[in-house]
PDB file of C-alpha atoms in Angstrom:
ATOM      1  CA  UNK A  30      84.281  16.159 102.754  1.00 58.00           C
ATOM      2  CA  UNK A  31      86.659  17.883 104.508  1.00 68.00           C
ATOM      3  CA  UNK A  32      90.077  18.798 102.829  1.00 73.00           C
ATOM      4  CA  UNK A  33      93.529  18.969 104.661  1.00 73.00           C
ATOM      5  CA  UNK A  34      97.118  19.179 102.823  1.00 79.00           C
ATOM      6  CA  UNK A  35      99.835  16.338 103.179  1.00 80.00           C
ATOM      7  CA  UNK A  36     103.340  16.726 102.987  1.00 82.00           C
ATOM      8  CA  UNK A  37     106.164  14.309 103.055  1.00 83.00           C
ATOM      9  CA  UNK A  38     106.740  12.512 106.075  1.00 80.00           C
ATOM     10  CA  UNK A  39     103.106  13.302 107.419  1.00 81.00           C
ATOM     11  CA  UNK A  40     100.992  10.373 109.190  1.00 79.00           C
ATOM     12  CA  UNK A  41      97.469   9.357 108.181  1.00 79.00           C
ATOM     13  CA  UNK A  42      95.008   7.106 109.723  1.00 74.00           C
ATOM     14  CA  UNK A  43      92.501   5.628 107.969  1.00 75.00           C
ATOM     15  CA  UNK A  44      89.112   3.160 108.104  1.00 74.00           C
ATOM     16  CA  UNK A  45      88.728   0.865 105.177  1.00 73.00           C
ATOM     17  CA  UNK A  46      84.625   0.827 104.216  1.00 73.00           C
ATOM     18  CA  UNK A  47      83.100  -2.188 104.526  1.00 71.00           C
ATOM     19  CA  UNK A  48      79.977  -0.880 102.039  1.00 71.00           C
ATOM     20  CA  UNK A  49      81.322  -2.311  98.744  1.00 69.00           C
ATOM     21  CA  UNK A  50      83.913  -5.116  99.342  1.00 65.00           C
ATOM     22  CA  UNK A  51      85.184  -4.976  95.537  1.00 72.00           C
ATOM     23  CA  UNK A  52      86.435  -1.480  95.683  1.00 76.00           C
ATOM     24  CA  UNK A  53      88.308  -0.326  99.042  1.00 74.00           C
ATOM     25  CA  UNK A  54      87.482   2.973  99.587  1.00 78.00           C
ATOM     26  CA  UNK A  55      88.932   4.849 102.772  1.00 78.00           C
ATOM     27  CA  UNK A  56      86.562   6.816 105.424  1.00 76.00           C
ATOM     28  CA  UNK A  57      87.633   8.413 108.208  1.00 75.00           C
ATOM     29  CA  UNK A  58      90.814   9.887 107.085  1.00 78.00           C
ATOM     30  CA  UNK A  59      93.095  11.694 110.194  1.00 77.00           C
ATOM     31  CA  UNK A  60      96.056  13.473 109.771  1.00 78.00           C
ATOM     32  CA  UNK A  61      97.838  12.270 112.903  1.00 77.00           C
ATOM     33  CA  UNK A  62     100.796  13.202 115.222  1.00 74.00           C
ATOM     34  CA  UNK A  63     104.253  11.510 114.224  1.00 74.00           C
ATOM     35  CA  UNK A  64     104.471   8.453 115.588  1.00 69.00           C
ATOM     36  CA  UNK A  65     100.768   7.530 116.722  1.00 64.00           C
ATOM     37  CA  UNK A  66     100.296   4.479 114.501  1.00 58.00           C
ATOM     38  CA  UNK A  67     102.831   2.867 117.142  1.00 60.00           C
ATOM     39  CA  UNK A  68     100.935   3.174 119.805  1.00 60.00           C
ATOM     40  CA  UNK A  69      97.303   2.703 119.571  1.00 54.00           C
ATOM     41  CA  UNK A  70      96.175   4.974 122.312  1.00 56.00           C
ATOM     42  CA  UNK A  71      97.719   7.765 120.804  1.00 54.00           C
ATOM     43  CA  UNK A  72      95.874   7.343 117.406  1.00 54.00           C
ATOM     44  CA  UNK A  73      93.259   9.287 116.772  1.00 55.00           C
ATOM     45  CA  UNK A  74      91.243   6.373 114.681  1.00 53.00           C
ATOM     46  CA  UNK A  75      91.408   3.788 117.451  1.00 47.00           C
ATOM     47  CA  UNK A  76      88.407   3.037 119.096  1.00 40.00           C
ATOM     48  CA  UNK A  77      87.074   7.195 118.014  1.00 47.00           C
ATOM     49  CA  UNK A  78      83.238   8.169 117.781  1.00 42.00           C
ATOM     50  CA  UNK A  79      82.719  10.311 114.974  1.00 47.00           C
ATOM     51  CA  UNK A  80      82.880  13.889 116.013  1.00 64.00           C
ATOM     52  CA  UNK A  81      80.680  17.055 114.800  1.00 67.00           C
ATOM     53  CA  UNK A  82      82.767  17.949 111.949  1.00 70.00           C
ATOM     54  CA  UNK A  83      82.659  14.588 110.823  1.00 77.00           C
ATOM     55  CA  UNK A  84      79.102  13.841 111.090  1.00 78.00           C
ATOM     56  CA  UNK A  85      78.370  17.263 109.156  1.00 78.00           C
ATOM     57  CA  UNK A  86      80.842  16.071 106.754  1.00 82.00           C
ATOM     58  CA  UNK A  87      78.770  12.946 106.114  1.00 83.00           C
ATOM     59  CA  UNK A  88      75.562  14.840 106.257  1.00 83.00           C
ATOM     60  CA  UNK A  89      76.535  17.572 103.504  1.00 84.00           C
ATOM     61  CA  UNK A  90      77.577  14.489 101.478  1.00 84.00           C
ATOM     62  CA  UNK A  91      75.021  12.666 101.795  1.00 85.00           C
ATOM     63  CA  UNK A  92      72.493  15.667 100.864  1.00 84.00           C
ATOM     64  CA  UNK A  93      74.906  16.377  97.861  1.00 87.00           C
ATOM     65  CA  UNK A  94      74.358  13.193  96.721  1.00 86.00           C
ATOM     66  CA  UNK A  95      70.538  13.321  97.297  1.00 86.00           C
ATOM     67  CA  UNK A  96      70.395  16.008  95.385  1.00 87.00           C
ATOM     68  CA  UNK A  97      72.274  14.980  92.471  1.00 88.00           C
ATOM     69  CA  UNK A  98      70.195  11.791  92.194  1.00 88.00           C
ATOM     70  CA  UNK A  99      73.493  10.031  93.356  1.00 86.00           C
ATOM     71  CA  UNK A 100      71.798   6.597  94.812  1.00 87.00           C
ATOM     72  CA  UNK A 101      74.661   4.532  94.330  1.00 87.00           C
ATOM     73  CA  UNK A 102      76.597   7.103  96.159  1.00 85.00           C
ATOM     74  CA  UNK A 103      74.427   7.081  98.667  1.00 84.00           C
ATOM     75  CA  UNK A 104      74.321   3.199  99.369  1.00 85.00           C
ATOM     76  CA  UNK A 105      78.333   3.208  99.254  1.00 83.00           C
ATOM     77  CA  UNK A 106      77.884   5.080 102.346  1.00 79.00           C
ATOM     78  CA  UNK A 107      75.676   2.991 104.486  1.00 79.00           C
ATOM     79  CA  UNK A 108      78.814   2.239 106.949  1.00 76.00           C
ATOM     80  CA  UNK A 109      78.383   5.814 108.154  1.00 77.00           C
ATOM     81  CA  UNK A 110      74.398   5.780 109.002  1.00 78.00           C
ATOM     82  CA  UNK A 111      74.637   4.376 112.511  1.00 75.00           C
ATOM     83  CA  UNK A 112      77.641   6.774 113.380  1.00 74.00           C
ATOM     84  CA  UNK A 113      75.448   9.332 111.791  1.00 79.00           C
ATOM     85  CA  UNK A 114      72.150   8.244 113.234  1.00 80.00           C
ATOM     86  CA  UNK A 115      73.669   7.544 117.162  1.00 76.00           C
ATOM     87  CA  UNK A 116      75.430  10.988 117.234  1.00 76.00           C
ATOM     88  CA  UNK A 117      73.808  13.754 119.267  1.00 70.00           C
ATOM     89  CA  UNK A 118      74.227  16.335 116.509  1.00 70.00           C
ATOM     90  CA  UNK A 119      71.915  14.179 114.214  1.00 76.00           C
ATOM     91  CA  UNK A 120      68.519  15.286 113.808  1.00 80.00           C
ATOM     92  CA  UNK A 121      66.085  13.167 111.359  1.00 83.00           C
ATOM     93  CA  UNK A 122      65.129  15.948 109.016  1.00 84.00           C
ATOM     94  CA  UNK A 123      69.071  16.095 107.928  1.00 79.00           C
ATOM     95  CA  UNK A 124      68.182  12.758 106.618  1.00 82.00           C
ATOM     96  CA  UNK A 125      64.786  13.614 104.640  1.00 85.00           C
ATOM     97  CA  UNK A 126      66.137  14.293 101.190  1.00 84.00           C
ATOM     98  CA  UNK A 127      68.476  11.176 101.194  1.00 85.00           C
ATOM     99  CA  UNK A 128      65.111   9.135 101.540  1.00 86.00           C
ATOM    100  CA  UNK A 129      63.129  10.531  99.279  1.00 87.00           C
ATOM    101  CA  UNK A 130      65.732   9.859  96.810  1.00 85.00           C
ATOM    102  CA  UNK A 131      66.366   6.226  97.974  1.00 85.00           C
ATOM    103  CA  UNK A 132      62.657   5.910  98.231  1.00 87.00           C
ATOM    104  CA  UNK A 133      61.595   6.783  94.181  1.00 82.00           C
TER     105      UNK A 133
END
Protein backbone atom coordinates (compact mmCIF):
# COMPACT_ATOMS: atom_id res chain seq x y z
CA UNK A 1 0.00 0.00 0.00
CA UNK A 2 0.90 3.30 -0.19
CA UNK A 3 2.94 4.96 2.72
CA UNK A 4 2.59 8.67 3.89
CA UNK A 5 4.12 10.17 7.32
CA UNK A 6 1.84 11.61 10.19
CA UNK A 7 2.69 14.14 12.51
CA UNK A 8 0.93 15.60 15.44
CA UNK A 9 -2.05 17.45 14.83
CA UNK A 10 -2.48 15.88 11.23
CA UNK A 11 -6.14 14.69 10.04
CA UNK A 12 -6.93 11.22 8.69
CA UNK A 13 -9.94 9.82 7.11
CA UNK A 14 -10.64 6.49 7.10
CA UNK A 15 -13.24 3.46 5.81
CA UNK A 16 -13.80 0.72 8.28
CA UNK A 17 -13.85 -2.88 6.09
CA UNK A 18 -16.78 -4.59 6.20
CA UNK A 19 -14.80 -8.09 4.99
CA UNK A 20 -14.23 -9.58 8.47
CA UNK A 21 -16.62 -8.06 11.10
CA UNK A 22 -14.45 -9.51 14.15
CA UNK A 23 -11.37 -7.59 13.38
CA UNK A 24 -11.82 -3.79 12.15
CA UNK A 25 -9.36 -3.17 9.82
CA UNK A 26 -9.16 0.40 8.10
CA UNK A 27 -9.07 0.88 4.06
CA UNK A 28 -8.96 3.85 2.44
CA UNK A 29 -6.75 5.83 4.61
CA UNK A 30 -6.46 9.94 3.52
CA UNK A 31 -4.36 12.29 4.99
CA UNK A 32 -6.74 15.26 4.87
CA UNK A 33 -6.73 19.12 5.09
CA UNK A 34 -7.27 20.55 8.77
CA UNK A 35 -10.54 20.77 9.45
CA UNK A 36 -12.35 18.55 6.68
CA UNK A 37 -13.92 15.99 9.01
CA UNK A 38 -16.31 19.08 9.87
CA UNK A 39 -17.61 19.48 6.88
CA UNK A 40 -18.34 16.57 4.77
CA UNK A 41 -17.89 18.09 1.39
CA UNK A 42 -14.55 18.99 2.10
CA UNK A 43 -13.45 15.38 3.04
CA UNK A 44 -11.78 13.60 0.80
CA UNK A 45 -13.49 10.03 1.95
CA UNK A 46 -17.07 11.23 1.56
CA UNK A 47 -18.90 9.89 -1.12
CA UNK A 48 -14.95 9.34 -3.20
CA UNK A 49 -14.47 6.66 -6.09
CA UNK A 50 -11.29 5.07 -5.72
CA UNK A 51 -8.72 6.79 -7.79
CA UNK A 52 -5.66 5.26 -9.95
CA UNK A 53 -3.22 5.21 -7.25
CA UNK A 54 -5.56 3.53 -5.18
CA UNK A 55 -6.77 0.91 -7.42
CA UNK A 56 -2.96 0.06 -8.27
CA UNK A 57 -2.49 0.02 -4.65
CA UNK A 58 -5.10 -2.72 -4.31
CA UNK A 59 -3.94 -4.46 -7.39
CA UNK A 60 -0.10 -4.78 -6.30
CA UNK A 61 -1.62 -6.12 -3.05
CA UNK A 62 -3.65 -8.26 -4.16
CA UNK A 63 -0.92 -9.89 -6.64
CA UNK A 64 1.48 -9.86 -3.54
CA UNK A 65 -0.75 -11.82 -1.84
CA UNK A 66 -1.40 -14.19 -4.83
CA UNK A 67 1.85 -14.80 -4.97
CA UNK A 68 2.64 -15.56 -1.52
CA UNK A 69 -0.21 -18.09 -1.37
CA UNK A 70 -1.90 -15.42 0.95
CA UNK A 71 -5.78 -16.64 0.45
CA UNK A 72 -6.97 -15.41 3.58
CA UNK A 73 -5.43 -12.16 2.68
CA UNK A 74 -6.96 -12.15 -0.27
CA UNK A 75 -10.66 -12.81 0.95
CA UNK A 76 -10.11 -9.97 3.73
CA UNK A 77 -10.09 -7.84 0.77
CA UNK A 78 -13.22 -8.63 -1.07
CA UNK A 79 -14.71 -4.99 -0.07
CA UNK A 80 -12.29 -3.59 -2.65
CA UNK A 81 -13.23 -5.96 -5.83
CA UNK A 82 -16.15 -3.93 -7.13
CA UNK A 83 -14.16 -0.56 -6.66
CA UNK A 84 -11.44 -2.49 -8.33
CA UNK A 85 -13.49 -4.26 -10.93
CA UNK A 86 -15.86 -0.85 -11.92
CA UNK A 87 -12.72 1.39 -12.28
CA UNK A 88 -11.56 2.23 -15.80
CA UNK A 89 -7.92 1.47 -15.01
CA UNK A 90 -8.91 -2.24 -14.28
CA UNK A 91 -8.17 -4.67 -16.82
CA UNK A 92 -9.07 -8.55 -16.09
CA UNK A 93 -5.63 -9.99 -16.57
CA UNK A 94 -4.48 -7.78 -13.32
CA UNK A 95 -6.81 -10.14 -11.68
CA UNK A 96 -5.50 -13.64 -13.19
CA UNK A 97 -3.04 -14.66 -10.53
CA UNK A 98 -5.43 -13.79 -7.58
CA UNK A 99 -7.76 -16.55 -9.17
CA UNK A 100 -5.68 -19.06 -9.78
CA UNK A 101 -4.71 -18.91 -6.27
CA UNK A 102 -8.34 -18.67 -4.93
CA UNK A 103 -9.19 -21.29 -7.46
CA UNK A 104 -6.55 -24.40 -6.16
Amino acid sequence: GRVFQLDVGDELSYVISPANPAKAMAVQCIKEEPGAWRDPANSVVGERKMDSLQVRDTLTRLQTFAENGMVDEILQEQAQYEMVLRSPDFNPSHLQRVVEVLSA
